[in-house]
mmCIF file of C-alpha atoms in Angstrom:
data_model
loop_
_atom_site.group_PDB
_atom_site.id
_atom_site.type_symbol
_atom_site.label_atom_id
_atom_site.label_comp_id
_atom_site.label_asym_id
_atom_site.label_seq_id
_atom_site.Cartn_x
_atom_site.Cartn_y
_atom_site.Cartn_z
ATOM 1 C CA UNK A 1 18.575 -4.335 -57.815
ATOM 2 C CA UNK A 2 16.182 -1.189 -56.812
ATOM 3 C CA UNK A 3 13.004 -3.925 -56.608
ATOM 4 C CA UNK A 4 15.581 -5.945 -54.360
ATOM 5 C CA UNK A 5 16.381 -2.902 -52.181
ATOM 6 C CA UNK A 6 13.003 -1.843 -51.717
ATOM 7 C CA UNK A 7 11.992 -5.719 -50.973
ATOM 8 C CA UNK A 8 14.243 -5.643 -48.064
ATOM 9 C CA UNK A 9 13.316 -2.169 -46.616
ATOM 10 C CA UNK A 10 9.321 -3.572 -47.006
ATOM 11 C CA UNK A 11 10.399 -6.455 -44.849
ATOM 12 C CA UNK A 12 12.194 -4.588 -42.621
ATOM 13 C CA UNK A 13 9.553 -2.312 -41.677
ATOM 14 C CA UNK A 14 7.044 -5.134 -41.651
ATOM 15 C CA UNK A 15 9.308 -6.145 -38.977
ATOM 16 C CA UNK A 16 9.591 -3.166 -36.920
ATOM 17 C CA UNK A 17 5.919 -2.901 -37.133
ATOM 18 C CA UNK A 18 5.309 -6.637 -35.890
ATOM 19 C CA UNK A 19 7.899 -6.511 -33.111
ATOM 20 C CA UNK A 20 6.237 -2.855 -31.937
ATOM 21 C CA UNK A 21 3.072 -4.702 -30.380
ATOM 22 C CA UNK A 22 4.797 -7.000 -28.529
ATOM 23 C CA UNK A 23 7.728 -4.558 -27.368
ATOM 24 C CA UNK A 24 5.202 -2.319 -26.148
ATOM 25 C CA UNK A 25 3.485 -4.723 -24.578
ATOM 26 C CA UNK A 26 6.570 -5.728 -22.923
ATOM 27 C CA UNK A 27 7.690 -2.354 -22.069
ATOM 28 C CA UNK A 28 4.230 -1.889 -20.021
ATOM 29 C CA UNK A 29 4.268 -5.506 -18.383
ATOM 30 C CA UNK A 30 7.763 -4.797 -17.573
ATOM 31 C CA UNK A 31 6.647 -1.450 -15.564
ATOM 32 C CA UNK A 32 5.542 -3.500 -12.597
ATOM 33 C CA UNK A 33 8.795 -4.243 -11.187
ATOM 34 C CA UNK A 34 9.735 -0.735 -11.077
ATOM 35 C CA UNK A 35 8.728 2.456 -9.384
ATOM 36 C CA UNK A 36 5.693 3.151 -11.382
ATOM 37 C CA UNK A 37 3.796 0.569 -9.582
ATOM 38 C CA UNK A 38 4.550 1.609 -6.112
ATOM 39 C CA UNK A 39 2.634 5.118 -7.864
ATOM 40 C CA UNK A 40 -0.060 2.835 -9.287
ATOM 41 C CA UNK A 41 -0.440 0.964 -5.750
ATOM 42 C CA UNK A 42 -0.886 3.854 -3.506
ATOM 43 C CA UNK A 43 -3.060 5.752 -6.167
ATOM 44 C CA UNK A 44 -5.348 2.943 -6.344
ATOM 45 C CA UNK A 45 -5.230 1.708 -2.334
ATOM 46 C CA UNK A 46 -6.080 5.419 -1.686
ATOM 47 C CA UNK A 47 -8.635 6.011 -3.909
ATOM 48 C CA UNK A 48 -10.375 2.968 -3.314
ATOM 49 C CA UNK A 49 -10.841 3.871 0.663
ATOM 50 C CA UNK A 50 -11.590 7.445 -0.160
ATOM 51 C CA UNK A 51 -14.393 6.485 -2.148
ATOM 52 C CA UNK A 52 -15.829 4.307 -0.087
ATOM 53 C CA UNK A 53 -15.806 6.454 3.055
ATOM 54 C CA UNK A 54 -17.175 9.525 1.096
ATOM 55 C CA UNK A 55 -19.687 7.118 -0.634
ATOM 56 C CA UNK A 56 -20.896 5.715 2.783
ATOM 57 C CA UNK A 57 -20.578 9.186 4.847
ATOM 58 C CA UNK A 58 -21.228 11.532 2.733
ATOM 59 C CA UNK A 59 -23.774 10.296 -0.244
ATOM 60 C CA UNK A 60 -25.341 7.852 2.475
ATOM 61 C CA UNK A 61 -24.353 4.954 0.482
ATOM 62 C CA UNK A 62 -24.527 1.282 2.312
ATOM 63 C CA UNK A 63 -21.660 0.691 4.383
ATOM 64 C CA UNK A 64 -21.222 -2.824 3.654
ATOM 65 C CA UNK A 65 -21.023 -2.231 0.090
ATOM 66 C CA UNK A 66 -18.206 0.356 0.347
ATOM 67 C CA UNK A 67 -16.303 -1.509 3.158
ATOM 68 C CA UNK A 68 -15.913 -3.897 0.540
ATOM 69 C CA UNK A 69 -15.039 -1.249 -2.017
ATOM 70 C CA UNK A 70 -12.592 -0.168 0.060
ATOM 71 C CA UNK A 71 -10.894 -3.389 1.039
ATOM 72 C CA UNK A 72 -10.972 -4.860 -2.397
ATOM 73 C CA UNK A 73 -9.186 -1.650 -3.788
ATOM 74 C CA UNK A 74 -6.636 -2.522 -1.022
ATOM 75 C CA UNK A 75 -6.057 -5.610 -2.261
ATOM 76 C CA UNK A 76 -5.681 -4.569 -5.884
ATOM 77 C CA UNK A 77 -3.321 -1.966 -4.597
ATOM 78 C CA UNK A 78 -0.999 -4.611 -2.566
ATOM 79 C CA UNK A 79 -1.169 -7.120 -5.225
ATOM 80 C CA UNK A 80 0.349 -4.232 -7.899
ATOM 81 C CA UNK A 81 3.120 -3.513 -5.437
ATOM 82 C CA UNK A 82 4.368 -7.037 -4.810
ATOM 83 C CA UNK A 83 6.766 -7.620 -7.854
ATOM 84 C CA UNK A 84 8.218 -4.120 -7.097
ATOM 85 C CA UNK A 85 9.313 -5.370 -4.020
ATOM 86 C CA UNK A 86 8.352 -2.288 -2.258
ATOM 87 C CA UNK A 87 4.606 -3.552 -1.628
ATOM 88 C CA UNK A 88 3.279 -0.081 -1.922
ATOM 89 C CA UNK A 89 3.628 1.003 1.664
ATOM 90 C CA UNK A 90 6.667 3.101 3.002
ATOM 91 C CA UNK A 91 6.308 0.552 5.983
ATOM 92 C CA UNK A 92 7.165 -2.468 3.313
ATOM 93 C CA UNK A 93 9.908 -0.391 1.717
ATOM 94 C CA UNK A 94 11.827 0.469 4.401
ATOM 95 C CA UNK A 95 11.455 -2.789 6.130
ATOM 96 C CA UNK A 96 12.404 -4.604 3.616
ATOM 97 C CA UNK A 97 15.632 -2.227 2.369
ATOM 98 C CA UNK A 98 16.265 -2.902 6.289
ATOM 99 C CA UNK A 99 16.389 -6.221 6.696
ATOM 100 C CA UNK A 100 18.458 -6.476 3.305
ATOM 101 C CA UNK A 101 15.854 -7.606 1.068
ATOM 102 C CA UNK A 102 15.037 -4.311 -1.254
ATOM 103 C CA UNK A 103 18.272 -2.447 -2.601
ATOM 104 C CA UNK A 104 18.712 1.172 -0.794
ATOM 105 C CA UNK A 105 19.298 2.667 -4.195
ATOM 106 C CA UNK A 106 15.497 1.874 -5.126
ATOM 107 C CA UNK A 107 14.045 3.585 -1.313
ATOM 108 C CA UNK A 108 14.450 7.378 -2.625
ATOM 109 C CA UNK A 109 12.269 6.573 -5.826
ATOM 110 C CA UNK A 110 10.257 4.177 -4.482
ATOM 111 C CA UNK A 111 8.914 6.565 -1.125
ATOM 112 C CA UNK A 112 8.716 9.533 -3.568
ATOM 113 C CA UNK A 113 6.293 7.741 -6.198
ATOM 114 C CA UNK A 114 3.973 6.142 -3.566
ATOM 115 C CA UNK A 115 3.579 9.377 -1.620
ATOM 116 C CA UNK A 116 2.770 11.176 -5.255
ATOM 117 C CA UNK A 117 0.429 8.111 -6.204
ATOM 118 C CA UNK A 118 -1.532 8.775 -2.460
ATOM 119 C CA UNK A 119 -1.349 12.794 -2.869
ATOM 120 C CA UNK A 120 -3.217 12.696 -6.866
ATOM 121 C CA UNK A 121 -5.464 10.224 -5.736
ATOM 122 C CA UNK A 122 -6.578 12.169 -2.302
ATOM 123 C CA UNK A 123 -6.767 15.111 -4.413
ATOM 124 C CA UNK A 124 -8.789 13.579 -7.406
ATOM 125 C CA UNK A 125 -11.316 12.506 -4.621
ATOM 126 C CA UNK A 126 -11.920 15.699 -2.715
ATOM 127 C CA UNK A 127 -12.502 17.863 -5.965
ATOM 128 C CA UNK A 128 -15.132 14.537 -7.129
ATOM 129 C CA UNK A 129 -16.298 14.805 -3.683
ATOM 130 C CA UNK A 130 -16.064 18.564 -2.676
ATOM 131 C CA UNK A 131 -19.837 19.586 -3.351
ATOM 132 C CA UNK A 132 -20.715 16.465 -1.628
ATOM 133 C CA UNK A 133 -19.081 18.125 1.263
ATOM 134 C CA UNK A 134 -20.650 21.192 0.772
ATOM 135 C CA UNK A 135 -24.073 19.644 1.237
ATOM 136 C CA UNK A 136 -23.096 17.752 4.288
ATOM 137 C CA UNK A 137 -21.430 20.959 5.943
ATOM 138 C CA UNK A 138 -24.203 22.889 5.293
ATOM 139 C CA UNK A 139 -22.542 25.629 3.089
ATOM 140 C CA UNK A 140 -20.320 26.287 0.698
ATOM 141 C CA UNK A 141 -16.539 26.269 1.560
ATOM 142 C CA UNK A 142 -17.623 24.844 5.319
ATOM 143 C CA UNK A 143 -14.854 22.717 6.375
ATOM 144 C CA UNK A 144 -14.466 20.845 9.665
ATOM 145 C CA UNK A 145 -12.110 18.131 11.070
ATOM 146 C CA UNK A 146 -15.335 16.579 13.209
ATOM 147 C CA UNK A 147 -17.646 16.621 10.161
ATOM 148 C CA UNK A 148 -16.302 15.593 6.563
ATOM 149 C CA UNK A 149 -12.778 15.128 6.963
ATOM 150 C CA UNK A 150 -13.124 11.981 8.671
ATOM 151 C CA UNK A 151 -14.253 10.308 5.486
ATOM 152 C CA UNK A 152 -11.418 11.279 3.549
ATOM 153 C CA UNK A 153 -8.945 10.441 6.279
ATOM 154 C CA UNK A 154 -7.799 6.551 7.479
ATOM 155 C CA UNK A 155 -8.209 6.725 11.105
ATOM 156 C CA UNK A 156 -9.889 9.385 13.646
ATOM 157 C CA UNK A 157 -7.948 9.689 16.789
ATOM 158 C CA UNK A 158 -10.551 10.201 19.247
ATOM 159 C CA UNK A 159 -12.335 6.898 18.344
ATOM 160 C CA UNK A 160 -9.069 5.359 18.600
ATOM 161 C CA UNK A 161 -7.973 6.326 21.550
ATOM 162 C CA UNK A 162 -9.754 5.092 24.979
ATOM 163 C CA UNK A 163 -9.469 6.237 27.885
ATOM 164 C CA UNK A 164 -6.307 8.620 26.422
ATOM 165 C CA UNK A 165 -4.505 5.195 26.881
ATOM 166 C CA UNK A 166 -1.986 6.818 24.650
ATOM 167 C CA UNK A 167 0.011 3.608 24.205
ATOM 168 C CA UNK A 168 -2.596 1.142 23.314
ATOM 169 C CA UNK A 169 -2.826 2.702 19.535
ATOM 170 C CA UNK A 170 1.228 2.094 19.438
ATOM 171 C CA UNK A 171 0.918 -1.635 20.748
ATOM 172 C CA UNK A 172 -1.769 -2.150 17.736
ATOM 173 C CA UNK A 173 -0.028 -0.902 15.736
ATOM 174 C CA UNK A 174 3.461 -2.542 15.837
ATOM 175 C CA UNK A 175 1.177 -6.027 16.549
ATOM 176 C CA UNK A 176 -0.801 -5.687 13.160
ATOM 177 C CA UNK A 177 1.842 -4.287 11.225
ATOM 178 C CA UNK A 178 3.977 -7.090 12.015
ATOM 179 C CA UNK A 179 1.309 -9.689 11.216
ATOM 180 C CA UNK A 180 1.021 -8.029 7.816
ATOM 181 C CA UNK A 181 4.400 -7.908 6.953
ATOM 182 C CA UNK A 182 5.145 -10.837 7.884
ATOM 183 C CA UNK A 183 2.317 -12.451 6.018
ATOM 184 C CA UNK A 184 3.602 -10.491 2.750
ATOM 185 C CA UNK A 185 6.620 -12.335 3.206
ATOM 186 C CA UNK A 186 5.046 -15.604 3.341
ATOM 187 C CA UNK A 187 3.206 -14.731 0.156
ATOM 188 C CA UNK A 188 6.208 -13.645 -1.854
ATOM 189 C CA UNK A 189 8.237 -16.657 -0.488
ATOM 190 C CA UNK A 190 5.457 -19.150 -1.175
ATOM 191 C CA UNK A 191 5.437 -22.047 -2.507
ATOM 192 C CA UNK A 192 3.155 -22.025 -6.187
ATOM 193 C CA UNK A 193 0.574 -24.366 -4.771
ATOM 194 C CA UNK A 194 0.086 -22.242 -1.771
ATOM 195 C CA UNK A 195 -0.916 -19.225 -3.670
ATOM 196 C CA UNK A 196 -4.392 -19.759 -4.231
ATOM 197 C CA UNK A 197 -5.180 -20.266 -0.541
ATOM 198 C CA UNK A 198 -3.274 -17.589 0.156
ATOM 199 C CA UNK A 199 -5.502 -15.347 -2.287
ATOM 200 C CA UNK A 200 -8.163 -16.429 -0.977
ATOM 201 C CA UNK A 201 -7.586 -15.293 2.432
ATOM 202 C CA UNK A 202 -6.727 -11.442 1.404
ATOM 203 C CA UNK A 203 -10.193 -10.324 1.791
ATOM 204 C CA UNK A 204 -10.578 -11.223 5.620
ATOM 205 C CA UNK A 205 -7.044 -10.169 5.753
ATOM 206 C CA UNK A 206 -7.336 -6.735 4.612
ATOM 207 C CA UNK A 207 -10.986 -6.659 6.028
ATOM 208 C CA UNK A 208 -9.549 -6.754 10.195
ATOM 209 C CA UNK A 209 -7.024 -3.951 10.041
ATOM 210 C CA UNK A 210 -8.925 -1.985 7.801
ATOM 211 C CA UNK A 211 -11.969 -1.722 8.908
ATOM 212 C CA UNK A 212 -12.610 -3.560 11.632
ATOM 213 C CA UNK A 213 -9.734 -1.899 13.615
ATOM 214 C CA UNK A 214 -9.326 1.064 11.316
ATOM 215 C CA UNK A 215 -5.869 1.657 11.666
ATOM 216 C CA UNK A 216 -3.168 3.514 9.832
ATOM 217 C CA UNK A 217 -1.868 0.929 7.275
ATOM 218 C CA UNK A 218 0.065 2.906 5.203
ATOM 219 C CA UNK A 219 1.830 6.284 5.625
ATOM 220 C CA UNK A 220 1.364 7.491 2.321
ATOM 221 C CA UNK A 221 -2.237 6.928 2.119
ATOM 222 C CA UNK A 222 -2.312 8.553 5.695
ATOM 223 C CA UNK A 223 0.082 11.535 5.251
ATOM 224 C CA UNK A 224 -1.722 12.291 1.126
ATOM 225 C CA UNK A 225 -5.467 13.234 2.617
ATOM 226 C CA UNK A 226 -4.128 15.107 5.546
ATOM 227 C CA UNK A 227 -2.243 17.142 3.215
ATOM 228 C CA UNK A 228 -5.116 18.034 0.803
ATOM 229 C CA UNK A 229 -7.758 18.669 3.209
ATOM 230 C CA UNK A 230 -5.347 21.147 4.702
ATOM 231 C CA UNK A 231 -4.642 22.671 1.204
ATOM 232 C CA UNK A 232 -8.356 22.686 1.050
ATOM 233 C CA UNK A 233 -9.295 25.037 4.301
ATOM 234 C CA UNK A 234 -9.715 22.461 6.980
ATOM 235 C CA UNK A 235 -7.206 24.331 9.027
ATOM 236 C CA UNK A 236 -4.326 22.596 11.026
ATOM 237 C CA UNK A 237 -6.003 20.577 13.324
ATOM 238 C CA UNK A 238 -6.413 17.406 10.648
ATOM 239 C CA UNK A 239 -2.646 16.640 11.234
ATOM 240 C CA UNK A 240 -3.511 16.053 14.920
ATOM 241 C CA UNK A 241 -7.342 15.001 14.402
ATOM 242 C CA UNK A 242 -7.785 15.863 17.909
ATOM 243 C CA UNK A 243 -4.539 14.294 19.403
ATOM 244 C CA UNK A 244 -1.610 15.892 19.361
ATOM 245 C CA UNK A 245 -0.232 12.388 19.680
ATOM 246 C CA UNK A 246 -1.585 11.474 16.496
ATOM 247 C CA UNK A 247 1.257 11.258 13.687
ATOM 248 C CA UNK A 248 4.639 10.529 16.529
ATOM 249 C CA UNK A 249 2.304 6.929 17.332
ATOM 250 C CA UNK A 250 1.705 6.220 13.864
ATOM 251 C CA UNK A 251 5.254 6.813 12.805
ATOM 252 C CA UNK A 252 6.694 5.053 15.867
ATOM 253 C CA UNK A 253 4.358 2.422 15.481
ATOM 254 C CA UNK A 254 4.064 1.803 11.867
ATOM 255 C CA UNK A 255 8.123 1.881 11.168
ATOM 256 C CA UNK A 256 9.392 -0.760 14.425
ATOM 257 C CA UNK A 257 6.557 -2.741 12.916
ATOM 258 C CA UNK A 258 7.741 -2.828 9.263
ATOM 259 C CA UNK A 259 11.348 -3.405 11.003
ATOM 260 C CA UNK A 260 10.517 -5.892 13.055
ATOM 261 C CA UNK A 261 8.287 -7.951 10.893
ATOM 262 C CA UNK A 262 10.507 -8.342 8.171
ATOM 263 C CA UNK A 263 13.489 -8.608 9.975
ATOM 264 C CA UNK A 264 11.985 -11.687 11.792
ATOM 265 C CA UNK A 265 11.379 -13.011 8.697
ATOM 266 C CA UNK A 266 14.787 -12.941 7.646
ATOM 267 C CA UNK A 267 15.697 -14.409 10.477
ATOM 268 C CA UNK A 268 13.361 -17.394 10.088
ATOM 269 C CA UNK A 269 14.619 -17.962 7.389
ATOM 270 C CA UNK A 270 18.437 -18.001 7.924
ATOM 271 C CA UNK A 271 17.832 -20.327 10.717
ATOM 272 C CA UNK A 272 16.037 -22.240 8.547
ATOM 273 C CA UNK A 273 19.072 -22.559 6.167
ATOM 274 C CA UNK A 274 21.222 -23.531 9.019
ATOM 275 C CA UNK A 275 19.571 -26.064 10.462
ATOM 276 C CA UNK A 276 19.371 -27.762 6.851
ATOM 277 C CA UNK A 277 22.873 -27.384 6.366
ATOM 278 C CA UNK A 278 23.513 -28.907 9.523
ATOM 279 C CA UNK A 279 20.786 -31.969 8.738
ATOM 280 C CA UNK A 280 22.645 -32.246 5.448
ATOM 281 C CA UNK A 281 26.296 -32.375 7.535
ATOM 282 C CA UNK A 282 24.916 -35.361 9.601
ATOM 283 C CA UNK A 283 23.530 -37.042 6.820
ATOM 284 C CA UNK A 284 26.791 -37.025 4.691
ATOM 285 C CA UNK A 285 28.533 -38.492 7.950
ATOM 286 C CA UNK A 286 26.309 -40.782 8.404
ATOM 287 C CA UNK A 287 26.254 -42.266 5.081
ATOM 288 C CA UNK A 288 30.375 -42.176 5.224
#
């Protein structure tokens, strides 16, 4: 009766022990529809452009070669943020809780991880990067907005800006930003056999806002750097950048965009629901 007791605790065990792997495996794969990859998303779109800016600017690696660096970690980041539903990108979030399409509840914890994911990352790459900066600033503890902070940063104003044509930047802005959302919502609406294609046009995707246009894509990855090089000594002036104008037309732009684009999604869609309904009406009367 003992060997029979024992028996049974053995094969319990054994059981635990096989179902642990797989459970834990589960547990992880199952982390990518929750807040935890927002954090993983920004941490890894941030770092990804840090590093190649600093690697470019500062180490005078090729420019090419970190462009792609930096547009390929962009992609990774986007593509952990898409089951989430919050796509990594306060933009995406609050579109999408917006237009209906991402429970409110989830906003709060979503916006807090991706800000925390964009604030470790911006800080793991200025300490990697700090005597870097000291060489290029020509002393120790030299910071300036003009010289290295640009690297760390997503856009510089004054490049951005012509002619002080204050609201060209917001007309980019909400014109790219809705493009983007709007082809996120394509993606995560798609049909299977239109996935690959779609994949396959991420990198030029990513590559024209990015870098070709270098605009603010996402306020977390913005706001994180700005933060730590101001922790760091680079003074106040890295929230402005040398425009005062700086963070009201990247809010203003950035959120009408994210409302806009995925509130014209959803309302693509509903008309497309309507007008099938009313093709299916005429073809029941028809056939009656």
């Amino acid at each position: 009766m003992m060997q029979a007791s024992n028996t049974r605790r053995f094969n319990s065990e054994k059981t635990n022990v096989d179902e642990g792997g797989p459970n834990l495996l589960h547990k992880i794969w199952a982390l990518r529809a929750t807040h935890w990859a927002e954090f993983l998303s920004t941490f890894t779109t941030t770092l990804a452009c840090i590093v190649g800016g600093c690697q470019a600017g500062l180490l005078g690696g090729d420019d090419g070669f970190f462009a792609t660096v930096a547009v390929v970690g962009s992609i990774v980041g986007f593509c952990m943020g898409i089951s989430s539903g919050g796509y990594g990108n306060p933009v995406f979030t609050l579109g999408m809780a917006a237009a209906g399409r991402l429970s409110h509840k989830k906003v709060p914890s979503y916006l807090a991880m991706q800000f925390a994911g964009a604030f470790l990352a911006a800080a793991a790459g200025y300490e990697y990067y700090s005597p870097a900066v000291d060489v290029y600033e020509g002393g120790t503890g030299v910071r300036t907005v003009p010289g290295s902070a640009v690297f760390f940063t997503s856009i510089y104003v004054p490049d951005i800006l012509p002619f002080g044509l204050i609201s060209f930047p917001i007309i980019n802005h909400i014109i790219i930003h809705s493009i983007l959302v709007l082809v996120q919502s394509i993606l995560t609406n798609a049909e299977p056999q239109a996935v690959p294609f779609l994949v396959a046009i991420l990198p030029l995707y990513f590559f024209i806002p990015n870098v070709v246009c270098r605009l603010s894509m996402n306020p977390a990855r913005d706001l994180a750097p700005c933060l730590v090089l101001h922790l760091a000594g680079y003074g106040s002036q890295v929230w402005t950048q040398g425009s005062v104008f700086y963070w009201p037309v990247t809010l203003i732009g950035v959120v009408a965009a994210g409302i806009m684009g995925t509130g014209r999604r959803v309302s693509d869609s509903i008309d497309l629901e309507r007008d099938l309904e009313n093709q299916s009406s005429r073809d029941i009367k028809t056939a009656t």
